[in-house]
mmCIF file with all atom_site columns, C-alpha atoms in Angstrom:
data_model
loop_
_atom_site.group_PDB
_atom_site.id
_atom_site.type_symbol
_atom_site.label_atom_id
_atom_site.label_alt_id
_atom_site.label_comp_id
_atom_site.label_asym_id
_atom_site.label_entity_id
_atom_site.label_seq_id
_atom_site.pdbx_PDB_ins_code
_atom_site.Cartn_x
_atom_site.Cartn_y
_atom_site.Cartn_z
_atom_site.occupancy
_atom_site.B_iso_or_equiv
_atom_site.pdbx_formal_charge
_atom_site.auth_seq_id
_atom_site.auth_comp_id
_atom_site.auth_asym_id
_atom_site.auth_atom_id
_atom_site.pdbx_PDB_model_num
ATOM 1   C CA . UNK Z 1 1   ? 49.922 -10.996 -16.597 1.00 0.00 ? 536 UNK Z CA 1
ATOM 2   C CA . UNK Z 1 2   ? 47.034 -8.540  -16.925 1.00 0.00 ? 537 UNK Z CA 1
ATOM 3   C CA . UNK Z 1 3   ? 45.356 -7.657  -13.630 1.00 0.00 ? 538 UNK Z CA 1
ATOM 4   C CA . UNK Z 1 4   ? 41.886 -7.763  -15.171 1.00 0.00 ? 539 UNK Z CA 1
ATOM 5   C CA . UNK Z 1 5   ? 42.373 -11.417 -16.154 1.00 0.00 ? 540 UNK Z CA 1
ATOM 6   C CA . UNK Z 1 6   ? 43.412 -12.262 -12.620 1.00 0.00 ? 541 UNK Z CA 1
ATOM 7   C CA . UNK Z 1 7   ? 40.343 -10.453 -11.268 1.00 0.00 ? 542 UNK Z CA 1
ATOM 8   C CA . UNK Z 1 8   ? 38.134 -12.641 -13.469 1.00 0.00 ? 543 UNK Z CA 1
ATOM 9   C CA . UNK Z 1 9   ? 40.131 -15.757 -12.604 1.00 0.00 ? 544 UNK Z CA 1
ATOM 10  C CA . UNK Z 1 10  ? 39.982 -15.486 -8.790  1.00 0.00 ? 545 UNK Z CA 1
ATOM 11  C CA . UNK Z 1 11  ? 36.181 -15.666 -8.250  1.00 0.00 ? 546 UNK Z CA 1
ATOM 12  C CA . UNK Z 1 12  ? 35.742 -18.331 -10.938 1.00 0.00 ? 547 UNK Z CA 1
ATOM 13  C CA . UNK Z 1 13  ? 38.595 -20.354 -9.476  1.00 0.00 ? 548 UNK Z CA 1
ATOM 14  C CA . UNK Z 1 14  ? 37.392 -20.033 -5.873  1.00 0.00 ? 549 UNK Z CA 1
ATOM 15  C CA . UNK Z 1 15  ? 33.939 -21.266 -6.890  1.00 0.00 ? 550 UNK Z CA 1
ATOM 16  C CA . UNK Z 1 16  ? 35.710 -24.306 -8.331  1.00 0.00 ? 551 UNK Z CA 1
ATOM 17  C CA . UNK Z 1 17  ? 37.772 -24.745 -5.142  1.00 0.00 ? 552 UNK Z CA 1
ATOM 18  C CA . UNK Z 1 18  ? 34.665 -24.625 -2.972  1.00 0.00 ? 553 UNK Z CA 1
ATOM 19  C CA . UNK Z 1 19  ? 32.717 -27.182 -5.003  1.00 0.00 ? 554 UNK Z CA 1
ATOM 20  C CA . UNK Z 1 20  ? 31.755 -30.098 -2.713  1.00 0.00 ? 555 UNK Z CA 1
ATOM 21  C CA . UNK Z 1 21  ? 33.799 -33.167 -3.548  1.00 0.00 ? 556 UNK Z CA 1
ATOM 22  C CA . UNK Z 1 22  ? 35.624 -36.116 -1.967  1.00 0.00 ? 557 UNK Z CA 1
ATOM 23  C CA . UNK Z 1 23  ? 38.669 -34.088 -0.845  1.00 0.00 ? 558 UNK Z CA 1
ATOM 24  C CA . UNK Z 1 24  ? 36.615 -31.271 0.674   1.00 0.00 ? 559 UNK Z CA 1
ATOM 25  C CA . UNK Z 1 25  ? 34.414 -33.820 2.436   1.00 0.00 ? 560 UNK Z CA 1
ATOM 26  C CA . UNK Z 1 26  ? 37.543 -35.516 3.761   1.00 0.00 ? 561 UNK Z CA 1
ATOM 27  C CA . UNK Z 1 27  ? 38.863 -32.193 5.126   1.00 0.00 ? 562 UNK Z CA 1
ATOM 28  C CA . UNK Z 1 28  ? 35.570 -31.570 6.876   1.00 0.00 ? 563 UNK Z CA 1
ATOM 29  C CA . UNK Z 1 29  ? 35.532 -35.047 8.400   1.00 0.00 ? 564 UNK Z CA 1
ATOM 30  C CA . UNK Z 1 30  ? 39.201 -34.855 9.451   1.00 0.00 ? 565 UNK Z CA 1
ATOM 31  C CA . UNK Z 1 31  ? 38.513 -31.564 11.234  1.00 0.00 ? 566 UNK Z CA 1
ATOM 32  C CA . UNK Z 1 32  ? 35.465 -33.046 12.935  1.00 0.00 ? 567 UNK Z CA 1
ATOM 33  C CA . UNK Z 1 33  ? 37.476 -35.998 14.184  1.00 0.00 ? 568 UNK Z CA 1
ATOM 34  C CA . UNK Z 1 34  ? 40.971 -34.609 14.768  1.00 0.00 ? 569 UNK Z CA 1
ATOM 35  C CA . UNK Z 1 35  ? 40.783 -30.823 14.835  1.00 0.00 ? 570 UNK Z CA 1
ATOM 36  C CA . UNK Z 1 36  ? 41.516 -27.939 12.489  1.00 0.00 ? 571 UNK Z CA 1
ATOM 37  C CA . UNK Z 1 37  ? 45.327 -28.219 12.517  1.00 0.00 ? 572 UNK Z CA 1
ATOM 38  C CA . UNK Z 1 38  ? 45.300 -31.895 11.551  1.00 0.00 ? 573 UNK Z CA 1
ATOM 39  C CA . UNK Z 1 39  ? 42.782 -31.275 8.761   1.00 0.00 ? 574 UNK Z CA 1
ATOM 40  C CA . UNK Z 1 40  ? 44.830 -28.363 7.417   1.00 0.00 ? 575 UNK Z CA 1
ATOM 41  C CA . UNK Z 1 41  ? 48.090 -30.331 7.474   1.00 0.00 ? 576 UNK Z CA 1
ATOM 42  C CA . UNK Z 1 42  ? 46.319 -33.236 5.765   1.00 0.00 ? 577 UNK Z CA 1
ATOM 43  C CA . UNK Z 1 43  ? 45.088 -30.826 3.092   1.00 0.00 ? 578 UNK Z CA 1
ATOM 44  C CA . UNK Z 1 44  ? 48.701 -30.089 2.159   1.00 0.00 ? 579 UNK Z CA 1
ATOM 45  C CA . UNK Z 1 45  ? 48.764 -33.566 0.613   1.00 0.00 ? 580 UNK Z CA 1
ATOM 46  C CA . UNK Z 1 46  ? 46.051 -32.425 -1.792  1.00 0.00 ? 581 UNK Z CA 1
ATOM 47  C CA . UNK Z 1 47  ? 48.025 -29.256 -2.513  1.00 0.00 ? 582 UNK Z CA 1
ATOM 48  C CA . UNK Z 1 48  ? 51.073 -31.368 -3.408  1.00 0.00 ? 583 UNK Z CA 1
ATOM 49  C CA . UNK Z 1 49  ? 49.014 -33.480 -5.841  1.00 0.00 ? 584 UNK Z CA 1
ATOM 50  C CA . UNK Z 1 50  ? 47.524 -30.395 -7.496  1.00 0.00 ? 585 UNK Z CA 1
ATOM 51  C CA . UNK Z 1 51  ? 50.949 -28.747 -7.743  1.00 0.00 ? 586 UNK Z CA 1
ATOM 52  C CA . UNK Z 1 52  ? 52.205 -31.782 -9.698  1.00 0.00 ? 587 UNK Z CA 1
ATOM 53  C CA . UNK Z 1 53  ? 49.168 -31.612 -11.990 1.00 0.00 ? 588 UNK Z CA 1
ATOM 54  C CA . UNK Z 1 54  ? 49.678 -27.902 -12.622 1.00 0.00 ? 589 UNK Z CA 1
ATOM 55  C CA . UNK Z 1 55  ? 53.308 -28.621 -13.489 1.00 0.00 ? 590 UNK Z CA 1
ATOM 56  C CA . UNK Z 1 56  ? 52.188 -31.302 -15.951 1.00 0.00 ? 591 UNK Z CA 1
ATOM 57  C CA . UNK Z 1 57  ? 49.635 -28.934 -17.483 1.00 0.00 ? 592 UNK Z CA 1
ATOM 58  C CA . UNK Z 1 58  ? 52.275 -26.213 -17.904 1.00 0.00 ? 593 UNK Z CA 1
ATOM 59  C CA . UNK Z 1 59  ? 54.629 -28.652 -19.611 1.00 0.00 ? 594 UNK Z CA 1
ATOM 60  C CA . UNK Z 1 60  ? 51.891 -30.019 -21.869 1.00 0.00 ? 595 UNK Z CA 1
ATOM 61  C CA . UNK Z 1 61  ? 52.182 -33.561 -20.521 1.00 0.00 ? 596 UNK Z CA 1
ATOM 62  C CA . UNK Z 1 62  ? 48.712 -33.412 -18.976 1.00 0.00 ? 597 UNK Z CA 1
ATOM 63  C CA . UNK Z 1 63  ? 47.209 -33.134 -22.477 1.00 0.00 ? 598 UNK Z CA 1
ATOM 64  C CA . UNK Z 1 64  ? 49.000 -36.319 -23.489 1.00 0.00 ? 599 UNK Z CA 1
ATOM 65  C CA . UNK Z 1 65  ? 47.849 -38.042 -20.307 1.00 0.00 ? 600 UNK Z CA 1
ATOM 66  C CA . UNK Z 1 66  ? 44.232 -36.978 -20.760 1.00 0.00 ? 601 UNK Z CA 1
ATOM 67  C CA . UNK Z 1 67  ? 44.280 -37.981 -24.436 1.00 0.00 ? 602 UNK Z CA 1
ATOM 68  C CA . UNK Z 1 68  ? 45.580 -41.477 -23.651 1.00 0.00 ? 603 UNK Z CA 1
ATOM 69  C CA . UNK Z 1 69  ? 42.650 -43.819 -23.083 1.00 0.00 ? 604 UNK Z CA 1
ATOM 70  C CA . UNK Z 1 70  ? 44.846 -46.431 -21.400 1.00 0.00 ? 605 UNK Z CA 1
ATOM 71  C CA . UNK Z 1 71  ? 46.382 -44.011 -18.896 1.00 0.00 ? 606 UNK Z CA 1
ATOM 72  C CA . UNK Z 1 72  ? 43.037 -42.330 -18.286 1.00 0.00 ? 607 UNK Z CA 1
ATOM 73  C CA . UNK Z 1 73  ? 41.341 -45.685 -17.653 1.00 0.00 ? 608 UNK Z CA 1
ATOM 74  C CA . UNK Z 1 74  ? 44.144 -46.808 -15.310 1.00 0.00 ? 609 UNK Z CA 1
ATOM 75  C CA . UNK Z 1 75  ? 43.989 -43.646 -13.204 1.00 0.00 ? 610 UNK Z CA 1
ATOM 76  C CA . UNK Z 1 76  ? 40.192 -43.741 -13.228 1.00 0.00 ? 611 UNK Z CA 1
ATOM 77  C CA . UNK Z 1 77  ? 39.963 -47.349 -12.027 1.00 0.00 ? 612 UNK Z CA 1
ATOM 78  C CA . UNK Z 1 78  ? 42.635 -46.904 -9.343  1.00 0.00 ? 613 UNK Z CA 1
ATOM 79  C CA . UNK Z 1 79  ? 41.097 -43.614 -8.165  1.00 0.00 ? 614 UNK Z CA 1
ATOM 80  C CA . UNK Z 1 80  ? 37.562 -45.015 -8.068  1.00 0.00 ? 615 UNK Z CA 1
ATOM 81  C CA . UNK Z 1 81  ? 38.783 -48.130 -6.272  1.00 0.00 ? 616 UNK Z CA 1
ATOM 82  C CA . UNK Z 1 82  ? 40.516 -46.016 -3.634  1.00 0.00 ? 617 UNK Z CA 1
ATOM 83  C CA . UNK Z 1 83  ? 37.382 -43.911 -3.131  1.00 0.00 ? 618 UNK Z CA 1
ATOM 84  C CA . UNK Z 1 84  ? 35.281 -47.041 -2.690  1.00 0.00 ? 619 UNK Z CA 1
ATOM 85  C CA . UNK Z 1 85  ? 37.840 -48.447 -0.254  1.00 0.00 ? 620 UNK Z CA 1
ATOM 86  C CA . UNK Z 1 86  ? 37.670 -45.325 1.916   1.00 0.00 ? 621 UNK Z CA 1
ATOM 87  C CA . UNK Z 1 87  ? 33.859 -45.434 1.749   1.00 0.00 ? 622 UNK Z CA 1
ATOM 88  C CA . UNK Z 1 88  ? 33.835 -49.115 2.766   1.00 0.00 ? 623 UNK Z CA 1
ATOM 89  C CA . UNK Z 1 89  ? 36.075 -48.505 5.783   1.00 0.00 ? 624 UNK Z CA 1
ATOM 90  C CA . UNK Z 1 90  ? 34.110 -45.420 6.832   1.00 0.00 ? 625 UNK Z CA 1
ATOM 91  C CA . UNK Z 1 91  ? 30.818 -47.295 6.577   1.00 0.00 ? 626 UNK Z CA 1
ATOM 92  C CA . UNK Z 1 92  ? 32.112 -50.146 8.751   1.00 0.00 ? 627 UNK Z CA 1
ATOM 93  C CA . UNK Z 1 93  ? 33.818 -47.918 11.297  1.00 0.00 ? 628 UNK Z CA 1
ATOM 94  C CA . UNK Z 1 94  ? 32.391 -47.174 14.675  1.00 0.00 ? 629 UNK Z CA 1
ATOM 95  C CA . UNK Z 1 95  ? 31.860 -43.564 15.772  1.00 0.00 ? 630 UNK Z CA 1
ATOM 96  C CA . UNK Z 1 96  ? 34.986 -41.635 14.777  1.00 0.00 ? 631 UNK Z CA 1
ATOM 97  C CA . UNK Z 1 97  ? 37.186 -40.483 17.661  1.00 0.00 ? 632 UNK Z CA 1
ATOM 98  C CA . UNK Z 1 98  ? 36.979 -36.792 18.450  1.00 0.00 ? 633 UNK Z CA 1
ATOM 99  C CA . UNK Z 1 99  ? 40.477 -35.957 19.625  1.00 0.00 ? 634 UNK Z CA 1
ATOM 100 C CA . UNK Z 1 100 ? 43.464 -33.899 18.546  1.00 0.00 ? 635 UNK Z CA 1
ATOM 101 C CA . UNK Z 1 101 ? 46.311 -35.655 16.716  1.00 0.00 ? 636 UNK Z CA 1
ATOM 102 C CA . UNK Z 1 102 ? 49.717 -34.595 17.960  1.00 0.00 ? 637 UNK Z CA 1
ATOM 103 C CA . UNK Z 1 103 ? 52.002 -37.084 16.228  1.00 0.00 ? 638 UNK Z CA 1
ATOM 104 C CA . UNK Z 1 104 ? 53.659 -36.136 12.939  1.00 0.00 ? 639 UNK Z CA 1
ATOM 105 C CA . UNK Z 1 105 ? 53.249 -39.684 11.640  1.00 0.00 ? 640 UNK Z CA 1
ATOM 106 C CA . UNK Z 1 106 ? 49.465 -39.630 12.064  1.00 0.00 ? 641 UNK Z CA 1
ATOM 107 C CA . UNK Z 1 107 ? 49.145 -36.284 10.290  1.00 0.00 ? 642 UNK Z CA 1
ATOM 108 C CA . UNK Z 1 108 ? 51.372 -37.510 7.465   1.00 0.00 ? 643 UNK Z CA 1
ATOM 109 C CA . UNK Z 1 109 ? 49.030 -40.477 7.111   1.00 0.00 ? 644 UNK Z CA 1
ATOM 110 C CA . UNK Z 1 110 ? 46.068 -38.133 6.676   1.00 0.00 ? 645 UNK Z CA 1
ATOM 111 C CA . UNK Z 1 111 ? 48.087 -36.037 4.181   1.00 0.00 ? 646 UNK Z CA 1
ATOM 112 C CA . UNK Z 1 112 ? 48.936 -39.178 2.203   1.00 0.00 ? 647 UNK Z CA 1
ATOM 113 C CA . UNK Z 1 113 ? 45.245 -40.048 2.056   1.00 0.00 ? 648 UNK Z CA 1
ATOM 114 C CA . UNK Z 1 114 ? 44.412 -36.567 0.713   1.00 0.00 ? 649 UNK Z CA 1
ATOM 115 C CA . UNK Z 1 115 ? 47.252 -36.822 -1.840  1.00 0.00 ? 650 UNK Z CA 1
ATOM 116 C CA . UNK Z 1 116 ? 46.116 -40.201 -3.168  1.00 0.00 ? 651 UNK Z CA 1
ATOM 117 C CA . UNK Z 1 117 ? 42.502 -39.085 -3.312  1.00 0.00 ? 652 UNK Z CA 1
ATOM 118 C CA . UNK Z 1 118 ? 43.392 -35.988 -5.366  1.00 0.00 ? 653 UNK Z CA 1
ATOM 119 C CA . UNK Z 1 119 ? 45.947 -37.756 -7.577  1.00 0.00 ? 654 UNK Z CA 1
ATOM 120 C CA . UNK Z 1 120 ? 43.530 -40.581 -8.311  1.00 0.00 ? 655 UNK Z CA 1
ATOM 121 C CA . UNK Z 1 121 ? 40.912 -38.271 -9.785  1.00 0.00 ? 656 UNK Z CA 1
ATOM 122 C CA . UNK Z 1 122 ? 41.533 -37.866 -13.536 1.00 0.00 ? 657 UNK Z CA 1
ATOM 123 C CA . UNK Z 1 123 ? 38.860 -35.157 -13.679 1.00 0.00 ? 658 UNK Z CA 1
ATOM 124 C CA . UNK Z 1 124 ? 41.291 -32.892 -11.837 1.00 0.00 ? 659 UNK Z CA 1
ATOM 125 C CA . UNK Z 1 125 ? 43.582 -33.116 -14.873 1.00 0.00 ? 660 UNK Z CA 1
ATOM 126 C CA . UNK Z 1 126 ? 40.771 -31.666 -16.979 1.00 0.00 ? 661 UNK Z CA 1
ATOM 127 C CA . UNK Z 1 127 ? 40.587 -28.650 -14.657 1.00 0.00 ? 662 UNK Z CA 1
ATOM 128 C CA . UNK Z 1 128 ? 44.218 -27.810 -15.319 1.00 0.00 ? 663 UNK Z CA 1
ATOM 129 C CA . UNK Z 1 129 ? 44.138 -28.597 -19.045 1.00 0.00 ? 664 UNK Z CA 1
ATOM 130 C CA . UNK Z 1 130 ? 40.853 -26.829 -19.835 1.00 0.00 ? 665 UNK Z CA 1
ATOM 131 C CA . UNK Z 1 131 ? 40.236 -24.237 -17.130 1.00 0.00 ? 666 UNK Z CA 1
ATOM 132 C CA . UNK Z 1 132 ? 43.624 -22.596 -16.490 1.00 0.00 ? 667 UNK Z CA 1
ATOM 133 C CA . UNK Z 1 133 ? 44.598 -22.185 -20.183 1.00 0.00 ? 668 UNK Z CA 1
ATOM 134 C CA . UNK Z 1 134 ? 41.500 -20.032 -20.756 1.00 0.00 ? 669 UNK Z CA 1
ATOM 135 C CA . UNK Z 1 135 ? 43.244 -17.263 -18.811 1.00 0.00 ? 670 UNK Z CA 1
ATOM 136 C CA . UNK Z 1 136 ? 46.622 -17.636 -20.545 1.00 0.00 ? 671 UNK Z CA 1
ATOM 137 C CA . UNK Z 1 137 ? 47.733 -15.239 -23.265 1.00 0.00 ? 672 UNK Z CA 1
ATOM 138 C CA . UNK Z 1 138 ? 49.775 -17.305 -25.750 1.00 0.00 ? 673 UNK Z CA 1
ATOM 139 C CA . UNK Z 1 139 ? 51.495 -14.170 -27.084 1.00 0.00 ? 674 UNK Z CA 1
ATOM 140 C CA . UNK Z 1 140 ? 53.093 -13.542 -23.676 1.00 0.00 ? 675 UNK Z CA 1
ATOM 141 C CA . UNK Z 1 141 ? 55.273 -15.681 -21.376 1.00 0.00 ? 676 UNK Z CA 1
ATOM 142 C CA . UNK Z 1 142 ? 53.123 -18.816 -20.949 1.00 0.00 ? 677 UNK Z CA 1
ATOM 143 C CA . UNK Z 1 143 ? 55.203 -20.404 -18.179 1.00 0.00 ? 678 UNK Z CA 1
ATOM 144 C CA . UNK Z 1 144 ? 55.112 -17.227 -16.097 1.00 0.00 ? 679 UNK Z CA 1
ATOM 145 C CA . UNK Z 1 145 ? 51.334 -17.000 -16.472 1.00 0.00 ? 680 UNK Z CA 1
ATOM 146 C CA . UNK Z 1 146 ? 50.883 -20.673 -15.532 1.00 0.00 ? 681 UNK Z CA 1
ATOM 147 C CA . UNK Z 1 147 ? 53.032 -20.056 -12.454 1.00 0.00 ? 682 UNK Z CA 1
ATOM 148 C CA . UNK Z 1 148 ? 50.891 -17.106 -11.348 1.00 0.00 ? 683 UNK Z CA 1
ATOM 149 C CA . UNK Z 1 149 ? 47.603 -18.884 -12.066 1.00 0.00 ? 684 UNK Z CA 1
ATOM 150 C CA . UNK Z 1 150 ? 48.829 -22.107 -10.481 1.00 0.00 ? 685 UNK Z CA 1
ATOM 151 C CA . UNK Z 1 151 ? 49.993 -20.405 -7.288  1.00 0.00 ? 686 UNK Z CA 1
ATOM 152 C CA . UNK Z 1 152 ? 46.729 -18.467 -7.111  1.00 0.00 ? 687 UNK Z CA 1
ATOM 153 C CA . UNK Z 1 153 ? 44.767 -21.702 -7.493  1.00 0.00 ? 688 UNK Z CA 1
ATOM 154 C CA . UNK Z 1 154 ? 46.754 -23.386 -4.716  1.00 0.00 ? 689 UNK Z CA 1
ATOM 155 C CA . UNK Z 1 155 ? 46.336 -20.422 -2.337  1.00 0.00 ? 690 UNK Z CA 1
ATOM 156 C CA . UNK Z 1 156 ? 42.583 -20.416 -2.967  1.00 0.00 ? 691 UNK Z CA 1
ATOM 157 C CA . UNK Z 1 157 ? 42.538 -24.188 -2.450  1.00 0.00 ? 692 UNK Z CA 1
ATOM 158 C CA . UNK Z 1 158 ? 44.127 -23.650 0.968   1.00 0.00 ? 693 UNK Z CA 1
ATOM 159 C CA . UNK Z 1 159 ? 41.295 -21.220 1.674   1.00 0.00 ? 694 UNK Z CA 1
ATOM 160 C CA . UNK Z 1 160 ? 38.744 -23.868 0.707   1.00 0.00 ? 695 UNK Z CA 1
ATOM 161 C CA . UNK Z 1 161 ? 40.480 -26.442 2.915   1.00 0.00 ? 696 UNK Z CA 1
ATOM 162 C CA . UNK Z 1 162 ? 40.335 -24.013 5.841   1.00 0.00 ? 697 UNK Z CA 1
ATOM 163 C CA . UNK Z 1 163 ? 36.643 -23.210 5.342   1.00 0.00 ? 698 UNK Z CA 1
ATOM 164 C CA . UNK Z 1 164 ? 35.628 -26.865 5.110   1.00 0.00 ? 699 UNK Z CA 1
ATOM 165 C CA . UNK Z 1 165 ? 37.765 -27.636 8.163   1.00 0.00 ? 700 UNK Z CA 1
ATOM 166 C CA . UNK Z 1 166 ? 36.075 -24.828 10.114  1.00 0.00 ? 701 UNK Z CA 1
ATOM 167 C CA . UNK Z 1 167 ? 32.711 -26.276 9.135   1.00 0.00 ? 702 UNK Z CA 1
ATOM 168 C CA . UNK Z 1 168 ? 33.949 -29.665 10.346  1.00 0.00 ? 703 UNK Z CA 1
ATOM 169 C CA . UNK Z 1 169 ? 34.834 -28.131 13.719  1.00 0.00 ? 704 UNK Z CA 1
ATOM 170 C CA . UNK Z 1 170 ? 31.329 -26.678 13.901  1.00 0.00 ? 705 UNK Z CA 1
ATOM 171 C CA . UNK Z 1 171 ? 29.894 -30.152 13.291  1.00 0.00 ? 706 UNK Z CA 1
ATOM 172 C CA . UNK Z 1 172 ? 31.696 -31.517 16.354  1.00 0.00 ? 707 UNK Z CA 1
ATOM 173 C CA . UNK Z 1 173 ? 29.015 -30.329 18.742  1.00 0.00 ? 708 UNK Z CA 1
ATOM 174 C CA . UNK Z 1 174 ? 26.332 -32.060 16.678  1.00 0.00 ? 709 UNK Z CA 1
ATOM 175 C CA . UNK Z 1 175 ? 28.053 -35.440 16.477  1.00 0.00 ? 710 UNK Z CA 1
ATOM 176 C CA . UNK Z 1 176 ? 29.465 -36.005 19.942  1.00 0.00 ? 711 UNK Z CA 1
ATOM 177 C CA . UNK Z 1 177 ? 26.978 -38.840 20.481  1.00 0.00 ? 712 UNK Z CA 1
ATOM 178 C CA . UNK Z 1 178 ? 28.224 -42.168 19.020  1.00 0.00 ? 713 UNK Z CA 1
ATOM 179 C CA . UNK Z 1 179 ? 24.911 -42.879 17.265  1.00 0.00 ? 714 UNK Z CA 1
ATOM 180 C CA . UNK Z 1 180 ? 24.898 -39.504 15.509  1.00 0.00 ? 715 UNK Z CA 1
ATOM 181 C CA . UNK Z 1 181 ? 28.582 -39.822 14.586  1.00 0.00 ? 716 UNK Z CA 1
ATOM 182 C CA . UNK Z 1 182 ? 27.959 -43.263 13.112  1.00 0.00 ? 717 UNK Z CA 1
ATOM 183 C CA . UNK Z 1 183 ? 25.106 -41.901 10.999  1.00 0.00 ? 718 UNK Z CA 1
ATOM 184 C CA . UNK Z 1 184 ? 27.357 -39.123 9.755   1.00 0.00 ? 719 UNK Z CA 1
ATOM 185 C CA . UNK Z 1 185 ? 30.038 -41.692 8.883   1.00 0.00 ? 720 UNK Z CA 1
ATOM 186 C CA . UNK Z 1 186 ? 27.496 -43.649 6.837   1.00 0.00 ? 721 UNK Z CA 1
ATOM 187 C CA . UNK Z 1 187 ? 26.326 -40.478 5.075   1.00 0.00 ? 722 UNK Z CA 1
ATOM 188 C CA . UNK Z 1 188 ? 29.937 -39.573 4.194   1.00 0.00 ? 723 UNK Z CA 1
ATOM 189 C CA . UNK Z 1 189 ? 30.609 -43.155 3.086   1.00 0.00 ? 724 UNK Z CA 1
ATOM 190 C CA . UNK Z 1 190 ? 27.549 -43.065 0.829   1.00 0.00 ? 725 UNK Z CA 1
ATOM 191 C CA . UNK Z 1 191 ? 28.698 -39.818 -0.790  1.00 0.00 ? 726 UNK Z CA 1
ATOM 192 C CA . UNK Z 1 192 ? 32.230 -41.163 -1.342  1.00 0.00 ? 727 UNK Z CA 1
ATOM 193 C CA . UNK Z 1 193 ? 30.903 -44.430 -2.762  1.00 0.00 ? 728 UNK Z CA 1
ATOM 194 C CA . UNK Z 1 194 ? 28.616 -42.490 -5.113  1.00 0.00 ? 729 UNK Z CA 1
ATOM 195 C CA . UNK Z 1 195 ? 31.576 -40.348 -6.214  1.00 0.00 ? 730 UNK Z CA 1
ATOM 196 C CA . UNK Z 1 196 ? 33.671 -43.458 -6.791  1.00 0.00 ? 731 UNK Z CA 1
ATOM 197 C CA . UNK Z 1 197 ? 30.921 -45.159 -8.806  1.00 0.00 ? 732 UNK Z CA 1
ATOM 198 C CA . UNK Z 1 198 ? 30.339 -41.995 -10.840 1.00 0.00 ? 733 UNK Z CA 1
ATOM 199 C CA . UNK Z 1 199 ? 34.069 -41.762 -11.573 1.00 0.00 ? 734 UNK Z CA 1
ATOM 200 C CA . UNK Z 1 200 ? 34.164 -45.406 -12.584 1.00 0.00 ? 735 UNK Z CA 1
ATOM 201 C CA . UNK Z 1 201 ? 31.315 -45.186 -15.096 1.00 0.00 ? 736 UNK Z CA 1
ATOM 202 C CA . UNK Z 1 202 ? 32.192 -41.734 -16.435 1.00 0.00 ? 737 UNK Z CA 1
ATOM 203 C CA . UNK Z 1 203 ? 33.408 -41.560 -20.009 1.00 0.00 ? 738 UNK Z CA 1
ATOM 204 C CA . UNK Z 1 204 ? 36.518 -39.702 -21.128 1.00 0.00 ? 739 UNK Z CA 1
#
């Protein structure tokens, strides 16, 4: 793959990775509540979901999935419903605990939440079916290029997870008081609910 294409791809891709969204907000909140390590491990669930999507895009199946109104609608409804469910629980919750998570099971639970949130967003499929192919030369080895671009995307996504988690750690000192933490929970819940509603009413 040409180096110049990769040099164009990296900044454009990282801007996409850093775009505020439900998963990045979740990483920030997980770091605020449970620490950087837990938020980073949880983010690996998102990486797993994106890796599957990149694999589908490389094989061409993502195009079929995105073109199917029934499959698109199913994923959209399930994904929006899950977003609204998280928002509902966050809105009702008391001030989130600020403590480190040491158990593997608890971190796997957070990772599962990140995975489902990423997998339930059909707009992510569009990223891999419309954005990545722009940097692929069809006259060369397509699979090799998808592998390089996909791995680059995932590495940059890990960078975005880390940055949002660091920001979440910074927020800890501002939300140690239960009242402030509860307000932050409601603000996050409102954003997630808005994202879920927007996903639900969006057209293919």
